[in-house]
Coordinates of C-alpha atoms in Angstrom, one line a residue:
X287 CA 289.8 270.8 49.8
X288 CA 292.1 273.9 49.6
X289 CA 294.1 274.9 46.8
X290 CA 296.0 278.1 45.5
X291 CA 295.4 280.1 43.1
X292 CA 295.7 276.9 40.6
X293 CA 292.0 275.1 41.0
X294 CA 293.5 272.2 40.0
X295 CA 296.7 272.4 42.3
X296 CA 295.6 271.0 45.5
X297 CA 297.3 271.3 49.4
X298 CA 296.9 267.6 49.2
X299 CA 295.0 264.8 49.6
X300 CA 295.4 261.2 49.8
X301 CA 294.1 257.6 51.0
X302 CA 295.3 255.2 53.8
X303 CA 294.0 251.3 52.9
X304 CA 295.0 247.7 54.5
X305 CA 297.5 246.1 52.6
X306 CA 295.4 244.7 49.6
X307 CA 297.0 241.7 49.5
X308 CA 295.4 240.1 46.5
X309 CA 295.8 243.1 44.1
X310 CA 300.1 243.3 45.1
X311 CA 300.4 239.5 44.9
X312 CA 298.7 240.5 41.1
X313 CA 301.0 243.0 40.3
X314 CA 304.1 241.7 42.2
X315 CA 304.0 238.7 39.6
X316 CA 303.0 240.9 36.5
X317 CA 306.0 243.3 37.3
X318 CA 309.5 241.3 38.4
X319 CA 308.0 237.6 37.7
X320 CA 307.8 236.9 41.6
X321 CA 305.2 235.0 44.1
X322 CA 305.3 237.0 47.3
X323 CA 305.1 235.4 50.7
X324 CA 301.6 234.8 52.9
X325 CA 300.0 238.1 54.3
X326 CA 302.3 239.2 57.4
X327 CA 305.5 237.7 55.9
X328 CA 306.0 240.9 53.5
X329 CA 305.3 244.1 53.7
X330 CA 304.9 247.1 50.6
X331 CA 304.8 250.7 50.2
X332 CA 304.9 254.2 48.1
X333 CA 308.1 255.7 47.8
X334 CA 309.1 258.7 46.2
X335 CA 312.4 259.3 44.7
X336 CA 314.1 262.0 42.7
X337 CA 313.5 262.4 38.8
X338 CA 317.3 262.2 38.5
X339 CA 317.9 259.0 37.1
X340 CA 321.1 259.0 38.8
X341 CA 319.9 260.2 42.1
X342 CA 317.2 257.8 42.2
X343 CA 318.9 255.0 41.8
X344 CA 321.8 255.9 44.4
X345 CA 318.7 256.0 46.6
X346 CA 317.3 253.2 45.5
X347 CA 320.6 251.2 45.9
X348 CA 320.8 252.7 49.6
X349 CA 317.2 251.3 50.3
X350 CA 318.8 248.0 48.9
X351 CA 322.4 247.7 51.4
X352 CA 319.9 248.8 54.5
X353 CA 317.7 246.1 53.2
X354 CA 320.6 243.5 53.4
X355 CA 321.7 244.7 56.4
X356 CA 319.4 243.8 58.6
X357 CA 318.7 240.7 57.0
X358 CA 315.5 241.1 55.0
X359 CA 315.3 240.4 51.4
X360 CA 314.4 243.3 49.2
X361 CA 311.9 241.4 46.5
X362 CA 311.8 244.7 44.2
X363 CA 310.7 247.6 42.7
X364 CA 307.3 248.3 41.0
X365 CA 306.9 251.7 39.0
X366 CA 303.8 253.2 40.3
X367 CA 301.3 254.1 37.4
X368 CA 300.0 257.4 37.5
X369 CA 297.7 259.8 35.1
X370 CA 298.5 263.5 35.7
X371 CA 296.5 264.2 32.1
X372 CA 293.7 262.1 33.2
X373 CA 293.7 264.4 36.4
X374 CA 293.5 267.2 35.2
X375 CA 296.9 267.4 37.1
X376 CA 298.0 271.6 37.8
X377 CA 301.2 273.0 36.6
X378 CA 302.5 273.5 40.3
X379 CA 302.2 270.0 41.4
X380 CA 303.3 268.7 38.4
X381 CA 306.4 270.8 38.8
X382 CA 306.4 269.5 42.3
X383 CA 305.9 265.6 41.5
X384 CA 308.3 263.3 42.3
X385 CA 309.0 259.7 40.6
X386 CA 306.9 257.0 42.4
X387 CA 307.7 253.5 43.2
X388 CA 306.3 250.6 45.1
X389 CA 308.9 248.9 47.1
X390 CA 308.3 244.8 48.3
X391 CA 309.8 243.6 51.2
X392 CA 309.9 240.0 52.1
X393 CA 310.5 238.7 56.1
X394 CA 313.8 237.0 57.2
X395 CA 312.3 233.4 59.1
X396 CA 313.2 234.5 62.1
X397 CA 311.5 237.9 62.3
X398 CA 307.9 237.6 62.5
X399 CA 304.6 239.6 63.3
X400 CA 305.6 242.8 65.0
X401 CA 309.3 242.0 64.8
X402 CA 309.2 242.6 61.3
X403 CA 307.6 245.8 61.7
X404 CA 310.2 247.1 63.5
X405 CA 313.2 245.8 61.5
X406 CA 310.7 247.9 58.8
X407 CA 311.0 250.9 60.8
X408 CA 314.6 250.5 61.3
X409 CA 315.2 249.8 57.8
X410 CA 313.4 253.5 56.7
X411 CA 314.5 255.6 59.2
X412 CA 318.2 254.9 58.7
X413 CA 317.4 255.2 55.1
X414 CA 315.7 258.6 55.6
X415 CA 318.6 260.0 57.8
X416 CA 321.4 258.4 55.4
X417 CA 320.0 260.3 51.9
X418 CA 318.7 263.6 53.7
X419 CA 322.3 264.6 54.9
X420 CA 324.1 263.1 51.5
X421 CA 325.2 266.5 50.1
X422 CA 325.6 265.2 47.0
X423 CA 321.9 264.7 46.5
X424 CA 320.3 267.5 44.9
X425 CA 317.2 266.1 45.2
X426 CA 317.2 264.3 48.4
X427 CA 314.2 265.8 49.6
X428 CA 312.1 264.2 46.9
X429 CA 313.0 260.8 48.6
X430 CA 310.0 259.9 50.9
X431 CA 308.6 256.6 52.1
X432 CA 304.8 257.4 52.3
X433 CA 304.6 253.7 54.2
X434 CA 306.3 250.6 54.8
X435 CA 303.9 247.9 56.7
X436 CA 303.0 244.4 56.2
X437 CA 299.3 245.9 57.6
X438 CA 298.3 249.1 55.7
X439 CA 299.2 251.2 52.3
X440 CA 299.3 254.6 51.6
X441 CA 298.4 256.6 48.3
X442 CA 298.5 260.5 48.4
X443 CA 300.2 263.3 47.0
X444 CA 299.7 267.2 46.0
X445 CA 296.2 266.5 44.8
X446 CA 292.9 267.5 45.6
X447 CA 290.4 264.9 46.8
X448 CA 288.7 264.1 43.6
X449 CA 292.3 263.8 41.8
X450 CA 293.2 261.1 44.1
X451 CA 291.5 258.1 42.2
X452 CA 292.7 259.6 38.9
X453 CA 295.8 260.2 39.1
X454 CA 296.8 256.8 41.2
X455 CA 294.8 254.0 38.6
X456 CA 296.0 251.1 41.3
X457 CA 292.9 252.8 43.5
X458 CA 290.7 252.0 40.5
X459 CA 291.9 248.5 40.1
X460 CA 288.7 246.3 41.1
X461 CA 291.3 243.6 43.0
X462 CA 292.4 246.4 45.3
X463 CA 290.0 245.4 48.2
X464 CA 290.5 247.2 52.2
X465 CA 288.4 246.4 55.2
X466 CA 289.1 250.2 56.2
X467 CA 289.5 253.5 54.4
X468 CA 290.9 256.9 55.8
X469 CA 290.8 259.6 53.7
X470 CA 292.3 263.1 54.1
X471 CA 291.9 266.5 52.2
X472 CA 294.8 269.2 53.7
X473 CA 294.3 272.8 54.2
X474 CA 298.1 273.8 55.3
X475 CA 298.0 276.1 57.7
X476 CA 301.6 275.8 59.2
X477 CA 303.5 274.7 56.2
X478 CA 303.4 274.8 52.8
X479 CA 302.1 271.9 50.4
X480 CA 304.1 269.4 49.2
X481 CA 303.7 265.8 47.9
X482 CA 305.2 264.4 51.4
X483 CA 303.2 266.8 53.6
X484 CA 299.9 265.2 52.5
X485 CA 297.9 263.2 54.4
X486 CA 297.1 260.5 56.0
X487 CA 300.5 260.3 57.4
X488 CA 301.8 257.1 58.4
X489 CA 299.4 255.7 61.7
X490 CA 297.2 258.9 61.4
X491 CA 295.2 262.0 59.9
X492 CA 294.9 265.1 61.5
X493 CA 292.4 267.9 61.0
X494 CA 293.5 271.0 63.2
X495 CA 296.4 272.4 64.5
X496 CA 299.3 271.6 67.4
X497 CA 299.6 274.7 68.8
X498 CA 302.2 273.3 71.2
X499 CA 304.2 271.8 68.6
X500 CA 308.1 273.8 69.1
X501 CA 308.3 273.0 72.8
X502 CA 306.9 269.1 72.2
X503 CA 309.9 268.8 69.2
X504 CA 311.9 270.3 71.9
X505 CA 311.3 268.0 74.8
X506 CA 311.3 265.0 72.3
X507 CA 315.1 265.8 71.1
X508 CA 315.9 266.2 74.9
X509 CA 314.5 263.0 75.5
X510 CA 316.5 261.0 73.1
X511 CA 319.6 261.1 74.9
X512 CA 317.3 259.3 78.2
X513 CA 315.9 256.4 75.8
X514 CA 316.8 252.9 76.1
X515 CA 314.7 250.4 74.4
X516 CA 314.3 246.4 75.3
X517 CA 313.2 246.0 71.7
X518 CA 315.7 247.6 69.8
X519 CA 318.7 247.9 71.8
X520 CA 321.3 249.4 71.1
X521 CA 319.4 250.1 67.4
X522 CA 317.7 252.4 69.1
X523 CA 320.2 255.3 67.9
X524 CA 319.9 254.8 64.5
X525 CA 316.0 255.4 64.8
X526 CA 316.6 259.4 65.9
X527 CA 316.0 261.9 65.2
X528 CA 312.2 260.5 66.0
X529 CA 311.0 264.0 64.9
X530 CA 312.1 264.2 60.8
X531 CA 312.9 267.2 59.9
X532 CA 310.5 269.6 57.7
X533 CA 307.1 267.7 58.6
X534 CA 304.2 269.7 59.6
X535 CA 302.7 269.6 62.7
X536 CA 300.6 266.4 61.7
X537 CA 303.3 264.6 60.5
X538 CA 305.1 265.5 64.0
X539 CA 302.8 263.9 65.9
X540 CA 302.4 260.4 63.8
X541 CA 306.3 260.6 64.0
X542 CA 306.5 260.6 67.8
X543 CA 303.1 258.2 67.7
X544 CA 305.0 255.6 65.5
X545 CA 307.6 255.7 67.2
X546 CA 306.0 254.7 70.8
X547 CA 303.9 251.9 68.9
X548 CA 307.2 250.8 67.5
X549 CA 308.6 250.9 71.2
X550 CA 305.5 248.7 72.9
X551 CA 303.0 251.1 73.3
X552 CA 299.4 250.0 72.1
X553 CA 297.9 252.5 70.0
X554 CA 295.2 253.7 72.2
X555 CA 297.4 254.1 74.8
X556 CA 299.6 256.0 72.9
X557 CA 296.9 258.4 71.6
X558 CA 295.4 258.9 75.0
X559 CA 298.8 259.8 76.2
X560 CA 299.3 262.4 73.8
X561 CA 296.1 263.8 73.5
X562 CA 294.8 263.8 76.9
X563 CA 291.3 264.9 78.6
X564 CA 290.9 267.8 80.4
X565 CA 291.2 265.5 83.9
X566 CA 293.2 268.1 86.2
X567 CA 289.5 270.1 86.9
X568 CA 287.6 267.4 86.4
X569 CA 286.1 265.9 90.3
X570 CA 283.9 264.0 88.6
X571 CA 286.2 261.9 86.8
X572 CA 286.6 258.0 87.7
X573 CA 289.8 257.8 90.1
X574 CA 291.6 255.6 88.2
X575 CA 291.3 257.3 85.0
X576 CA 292.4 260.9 86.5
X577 CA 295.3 258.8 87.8
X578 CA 296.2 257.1 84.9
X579 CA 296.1 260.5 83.2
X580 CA 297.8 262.6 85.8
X581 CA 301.1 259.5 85.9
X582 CA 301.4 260.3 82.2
X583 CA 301.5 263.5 82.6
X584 CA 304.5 263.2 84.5
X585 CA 306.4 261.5 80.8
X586 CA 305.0 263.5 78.0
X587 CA 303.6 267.1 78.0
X588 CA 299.9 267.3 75.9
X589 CA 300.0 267.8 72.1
X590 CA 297.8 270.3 72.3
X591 CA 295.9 272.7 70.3
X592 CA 292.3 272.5 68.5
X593 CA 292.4 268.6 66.9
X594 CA 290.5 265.9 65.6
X595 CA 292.9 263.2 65.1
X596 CA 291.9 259.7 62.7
X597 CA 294.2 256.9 63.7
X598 CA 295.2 253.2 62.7
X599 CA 297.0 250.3 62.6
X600 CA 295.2 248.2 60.3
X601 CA 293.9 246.1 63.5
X602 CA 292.4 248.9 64.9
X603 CA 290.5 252.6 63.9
X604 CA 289.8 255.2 65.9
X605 CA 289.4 258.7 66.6
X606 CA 290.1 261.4 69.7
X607 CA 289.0 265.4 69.8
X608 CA 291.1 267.9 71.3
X609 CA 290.3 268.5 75.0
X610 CA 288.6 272.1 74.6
X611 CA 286.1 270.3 71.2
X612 CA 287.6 272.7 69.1
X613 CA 287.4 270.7 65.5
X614 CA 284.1 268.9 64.9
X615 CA 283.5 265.0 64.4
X616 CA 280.4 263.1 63.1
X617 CA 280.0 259.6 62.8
X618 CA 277.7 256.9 61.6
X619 CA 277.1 252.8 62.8
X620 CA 274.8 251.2 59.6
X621 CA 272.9 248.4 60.0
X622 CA 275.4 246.7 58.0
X623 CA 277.8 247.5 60.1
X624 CA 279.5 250.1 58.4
X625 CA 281.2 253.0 60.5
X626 CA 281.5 256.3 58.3
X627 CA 283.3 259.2 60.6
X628 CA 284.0 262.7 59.4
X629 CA 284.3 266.4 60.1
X630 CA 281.1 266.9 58.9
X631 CA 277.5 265.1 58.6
X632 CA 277.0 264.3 54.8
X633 CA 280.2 263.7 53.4
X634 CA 278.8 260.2 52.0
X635 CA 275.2 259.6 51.7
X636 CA 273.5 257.4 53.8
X637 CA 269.4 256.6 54.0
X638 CA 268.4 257.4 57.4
X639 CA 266.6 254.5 57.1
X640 CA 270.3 252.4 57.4
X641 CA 271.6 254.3 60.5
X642 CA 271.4 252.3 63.5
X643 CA 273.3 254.6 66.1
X644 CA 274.6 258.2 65.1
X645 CA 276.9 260.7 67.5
X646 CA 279.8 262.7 67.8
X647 CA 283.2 263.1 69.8
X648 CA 283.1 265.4 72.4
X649 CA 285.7 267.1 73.7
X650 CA 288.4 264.7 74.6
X651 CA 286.9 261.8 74.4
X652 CA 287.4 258.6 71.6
X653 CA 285.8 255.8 69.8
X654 CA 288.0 252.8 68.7
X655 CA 286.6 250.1 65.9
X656 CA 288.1 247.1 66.7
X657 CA 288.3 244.7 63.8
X658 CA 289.0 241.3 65.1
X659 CA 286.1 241.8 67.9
X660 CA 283.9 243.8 64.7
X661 CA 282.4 246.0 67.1
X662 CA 282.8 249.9 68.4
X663 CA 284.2 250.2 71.6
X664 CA 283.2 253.1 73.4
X665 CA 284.9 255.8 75.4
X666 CA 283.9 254.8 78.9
X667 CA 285.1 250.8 78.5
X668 CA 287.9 251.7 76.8
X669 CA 289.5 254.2 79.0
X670 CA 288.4 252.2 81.9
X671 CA 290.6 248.9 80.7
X672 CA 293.4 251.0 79.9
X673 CA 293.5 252.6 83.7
X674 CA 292.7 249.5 85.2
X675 CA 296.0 248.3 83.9
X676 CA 298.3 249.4 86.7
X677 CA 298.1 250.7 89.8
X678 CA 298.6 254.5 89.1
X679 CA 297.1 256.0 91.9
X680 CA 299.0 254.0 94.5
X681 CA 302.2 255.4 92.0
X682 CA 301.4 258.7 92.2
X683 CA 300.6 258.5 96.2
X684 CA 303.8 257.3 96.9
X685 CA 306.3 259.3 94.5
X686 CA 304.4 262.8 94.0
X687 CA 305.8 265.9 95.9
X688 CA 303.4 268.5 95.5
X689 CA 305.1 272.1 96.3
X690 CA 302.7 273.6 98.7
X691 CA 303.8 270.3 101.1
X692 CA 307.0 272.3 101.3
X693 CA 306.3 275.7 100.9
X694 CA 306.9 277.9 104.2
X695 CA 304.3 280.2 105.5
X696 CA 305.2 283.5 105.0
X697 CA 303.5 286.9 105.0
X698 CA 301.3 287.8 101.8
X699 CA 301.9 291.0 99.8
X700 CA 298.5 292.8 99.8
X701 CA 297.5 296.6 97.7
X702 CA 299.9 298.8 99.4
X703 CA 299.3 302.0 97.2
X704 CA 302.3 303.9 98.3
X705 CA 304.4 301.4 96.6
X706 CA 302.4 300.3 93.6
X707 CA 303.7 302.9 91.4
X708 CA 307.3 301.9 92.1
X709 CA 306.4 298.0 91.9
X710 CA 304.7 299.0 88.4
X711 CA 308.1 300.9 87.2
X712 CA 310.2 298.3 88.8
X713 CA 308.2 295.3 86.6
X714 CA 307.5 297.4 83.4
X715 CA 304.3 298.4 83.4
X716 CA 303.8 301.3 80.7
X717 CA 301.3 303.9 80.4
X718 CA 299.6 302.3 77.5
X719 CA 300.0 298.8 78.9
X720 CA 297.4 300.7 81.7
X721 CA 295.2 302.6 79.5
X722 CA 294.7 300.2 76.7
X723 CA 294.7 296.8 78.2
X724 CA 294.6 296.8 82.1
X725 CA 292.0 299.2 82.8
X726 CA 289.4 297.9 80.0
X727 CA 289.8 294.8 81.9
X728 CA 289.2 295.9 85.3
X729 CA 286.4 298.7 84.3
X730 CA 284.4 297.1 81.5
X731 CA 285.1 293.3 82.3
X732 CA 286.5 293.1 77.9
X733 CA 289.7 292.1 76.7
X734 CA 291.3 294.6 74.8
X735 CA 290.7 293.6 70.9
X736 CA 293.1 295.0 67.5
X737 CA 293.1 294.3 64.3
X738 CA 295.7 296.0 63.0
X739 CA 298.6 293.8 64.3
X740 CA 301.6 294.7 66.6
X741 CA 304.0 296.9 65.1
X742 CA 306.2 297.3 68.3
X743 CA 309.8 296.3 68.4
X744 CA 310.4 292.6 69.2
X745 CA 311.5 292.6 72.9
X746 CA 314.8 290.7 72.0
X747 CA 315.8 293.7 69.8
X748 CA 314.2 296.7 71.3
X749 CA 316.6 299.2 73.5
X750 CA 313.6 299.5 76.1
X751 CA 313.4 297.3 79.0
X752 CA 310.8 295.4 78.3
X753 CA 308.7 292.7 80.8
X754 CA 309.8 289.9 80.7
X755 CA 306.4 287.7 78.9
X756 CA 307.3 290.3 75.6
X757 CA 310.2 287.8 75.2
X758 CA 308.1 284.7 74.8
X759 CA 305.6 284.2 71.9
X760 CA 303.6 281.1 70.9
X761 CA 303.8 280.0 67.4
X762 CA 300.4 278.7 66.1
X763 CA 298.7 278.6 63.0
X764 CA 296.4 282.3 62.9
X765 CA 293.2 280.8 61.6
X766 CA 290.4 279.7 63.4
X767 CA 291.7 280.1 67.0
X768 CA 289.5 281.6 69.7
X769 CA 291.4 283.4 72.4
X770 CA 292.3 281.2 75.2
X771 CA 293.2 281.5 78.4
X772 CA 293.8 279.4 81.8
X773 CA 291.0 281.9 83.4
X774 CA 288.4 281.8 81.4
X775 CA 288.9 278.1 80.6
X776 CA 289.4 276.8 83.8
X777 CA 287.4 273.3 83.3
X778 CA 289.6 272.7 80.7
X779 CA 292.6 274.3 81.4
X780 CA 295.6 274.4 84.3
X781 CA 298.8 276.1 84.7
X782 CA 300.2 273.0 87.1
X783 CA 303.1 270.9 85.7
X784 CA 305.6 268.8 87.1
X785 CA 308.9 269.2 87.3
X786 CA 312.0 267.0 88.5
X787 CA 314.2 264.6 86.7
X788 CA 312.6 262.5 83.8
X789 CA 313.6 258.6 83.5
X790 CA 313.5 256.8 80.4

């Protein structure tokens, strides 16, 4: 795992488990004296909250009215043990550390199943939104709900991996029991660590970047003023922004993931929808899928960028690589039915001897363990029940415009050298634009390469006219990327998009 110039100061690392309902039932009496309610009828999670005493319990008390609110009863609070000494804990993230508390929710009887889930969700956004703009809270961005399900529980923090299990004893706790384990170690790329920013977020872990990530925040804030939800109503306002404010780009995405599942998308679907294959290329592709792909297309741009992205719901666990199979995953089926997946071959050891089917993800494709059927679905069934769902291809047929239907023939602008010059003056071209970038490409079939970094002016504040791409720049992570380009990477790449008004 990464880590600054501390060794034992980590970018952070954590564990997502299903609810371990023995071990809180344990604890839950041991702590405030109370029986909690069957599995699915109350829900648990690490928060954390300032070290203000003050502070924290103004937040605390805030968690507490929301709570009431909307009806659920707020069974307590459980101080979180933790052993920074026995962790060998750095001075930075022990700076850093916040105070941490398990918080038990019970369900009102008329809220069940995924109903309660969402009054959940309701209950810590508006909670999130109402401390992060109280002024008077100088430490409101120490409050932080790492989860808050009835199906799965978080542990994580500023840690490295092998920190994890000391510094959190619950994980060491032998009546702490989980059907499914994911496991994260961060190398922060885009921001800076932080106990929050660790990983697993929320539905999902994330090992890569989003090298789209500005214009999909963008498009998502638009969006919020086109959403309307059957399941939340008129609730639904209190649940923006979907997209908190100072996540990475990981936590992003399982922002605008939760908040989909929360809305009556199935997780798969979800995934898929943000993390596409490369299907505009593709003629080989099933019908239906390409169809199914190229109709969602038309409601959420890609997430894209080089990814391999864990996610779960506590019913299901699964996994998707980027389109372009830029991040590597491994995985493992035992003969006792076991599924290990990871970046890498080896990360626990398993006899050869006990492996009954081995593989990895290629680009854009997914595997899905489905608990209550305890078997691994596959990429091809999966996608095929998903596009078999509705008729997208009759949609598309009948709504889709494409622009060369309407386009008028007109005359084509071919080489006319006595005008070139003038054109080239006219658009911007420069001399070293020609000598240093154009040329190589035309004469020696290389794109031009520097390592020395661009000191020129930034077009926006330059006195030279400029052209006009010199005003754009993407904003990526600068590690690890190969060049890219819709040219060279045309199986996996197009320039199309669609374009029109967007419904809800």
């Amino acid at each position: 795992g990464a880590r600054g110039a501390e060794p034992n100061t980590g970018d952070g690392a954590g564990i997502l488990t299903a609810l371990p309902h023995e071990f809180l039932t344990a604890v839950a009496r041991e702590s405030f004296g109370v029986d909690l309610p069957p599995p699915g009828r109350f829900a648990a999670g690490v928060v954390f909250l300032p070290n203000d005493p003050d502070e924290r319990q103004r937040c605390k008390q805030a968690v507490e009215d929301i709570c009431a609110r909307e009806g659920q009863t707020l069974v307590g609070w459980r101080d979180v043990p933790t052993d920074a000494d026995g962790a060998d804990l750095g001075a930075t993230a022990r700076a850093a550390a916040p105070h941490f508390e398990q918080l038990f929710i019970a369900a009102s009887d008329d809220v069940k199943d995924e109903a309660f889930e969402r009054k959940l969700y309701l209950i810590r956004k508006q909670a999130s939104n109402q401390l992060r703009v109280d002024e008077s809270l100088k430490e409101a961005k120490a409050f932080y709900i790492c989860s808050l399900s009835t199906k799965v529980m978080i542990y994580k923090g500023m840690l490295t991996p092998a920190q994890v299990l000391a510094f959190y004893p619950d994980l060491r706790d032998t009546r702490y029991t989980s059907h499914l384990a994911m496991v994260h170690s961060r190398f922060s790329t885009n921001t800076f660590p932080s106990w929050d920013r660790a990983q697993p977020n929320r539905f999902m872990s994330h090992n890569g970047e989003i090298n789209t990530l500005r214009g999909n925040v963008n498009w998502m804030r638009a969006r919020e003023g086109m959403v309307d939800s059957d399941l939340f109503g008129e609730d639904v306002n209190r649940l923006f922004p979907v997209v908190e404010p100072d996540c990475s780009d990981s936590g992003t995405f399982d922002n605008v993931l939760e908040f989909m599942l929360m809305n009556g998308r199935s997780l798969q679907a979800a995934v898929m929808m943000m993390v596409p294959e490369a299907w505009q290329k593709q003629d080989r592709m099933d019908p239906a899928k390409r169809a199914f792909y190229e109709y969602h297309s038309c409601l959420m741009e890609p997430w894209d960028g080089p990814a391999s992205i864990a996610f779960t719901d506590g019913h299901y666990i699964g996994a998707v690589l980027d389109r372009n199979g830029l991040r590597p995953s491994r995985y493992y089926l035992t003969k006792d039915d076991r599924v290990i997946m990871a970046s890498e071959v080896g990360v626990l050891p398993v006899a050869p001897e006990d492996v009954a089917y081995k593989g990895r993800l290629e680009p854009g494709r997914m595997f899905l363990v489905d608990f209550n059927e305890g078997r691994l679905i596959p990429d091809a069934e999966l996608k095929s029940e998903f596009a078999a769902r509705k008729p997208y291809g009759q949609w598309l047929e009948d709504q889709v415009i494409t622009l060369k239907d309407l386009r008028p023939e007109k005359e084509v602008q071919h080489y006319n050298p006595e005008t070139l010059l003038a054109r080239m003056q006219a658009f911007g071209f420069t001399t070293e634009t020609m000598h240093f970038m154009l040329i190589p490409l035309v004469t020696e079939l290389r794109d031009p390469v520097g390592s020395m970094g661009n000191d020129s002016t930034l077009a926006c504040l330059s006195d030279k006219p400029r052209l006009v791409y010199d005003y754009f720049k993407q904003l990526f992570a600068q590690v690890t990327n190969p060049a890219i380009d819709s040219i060279r990477e045309e199986v996996i790449m197009s320039l199309g998009c669609f374009i029109g008004p967007e419904r809800n």
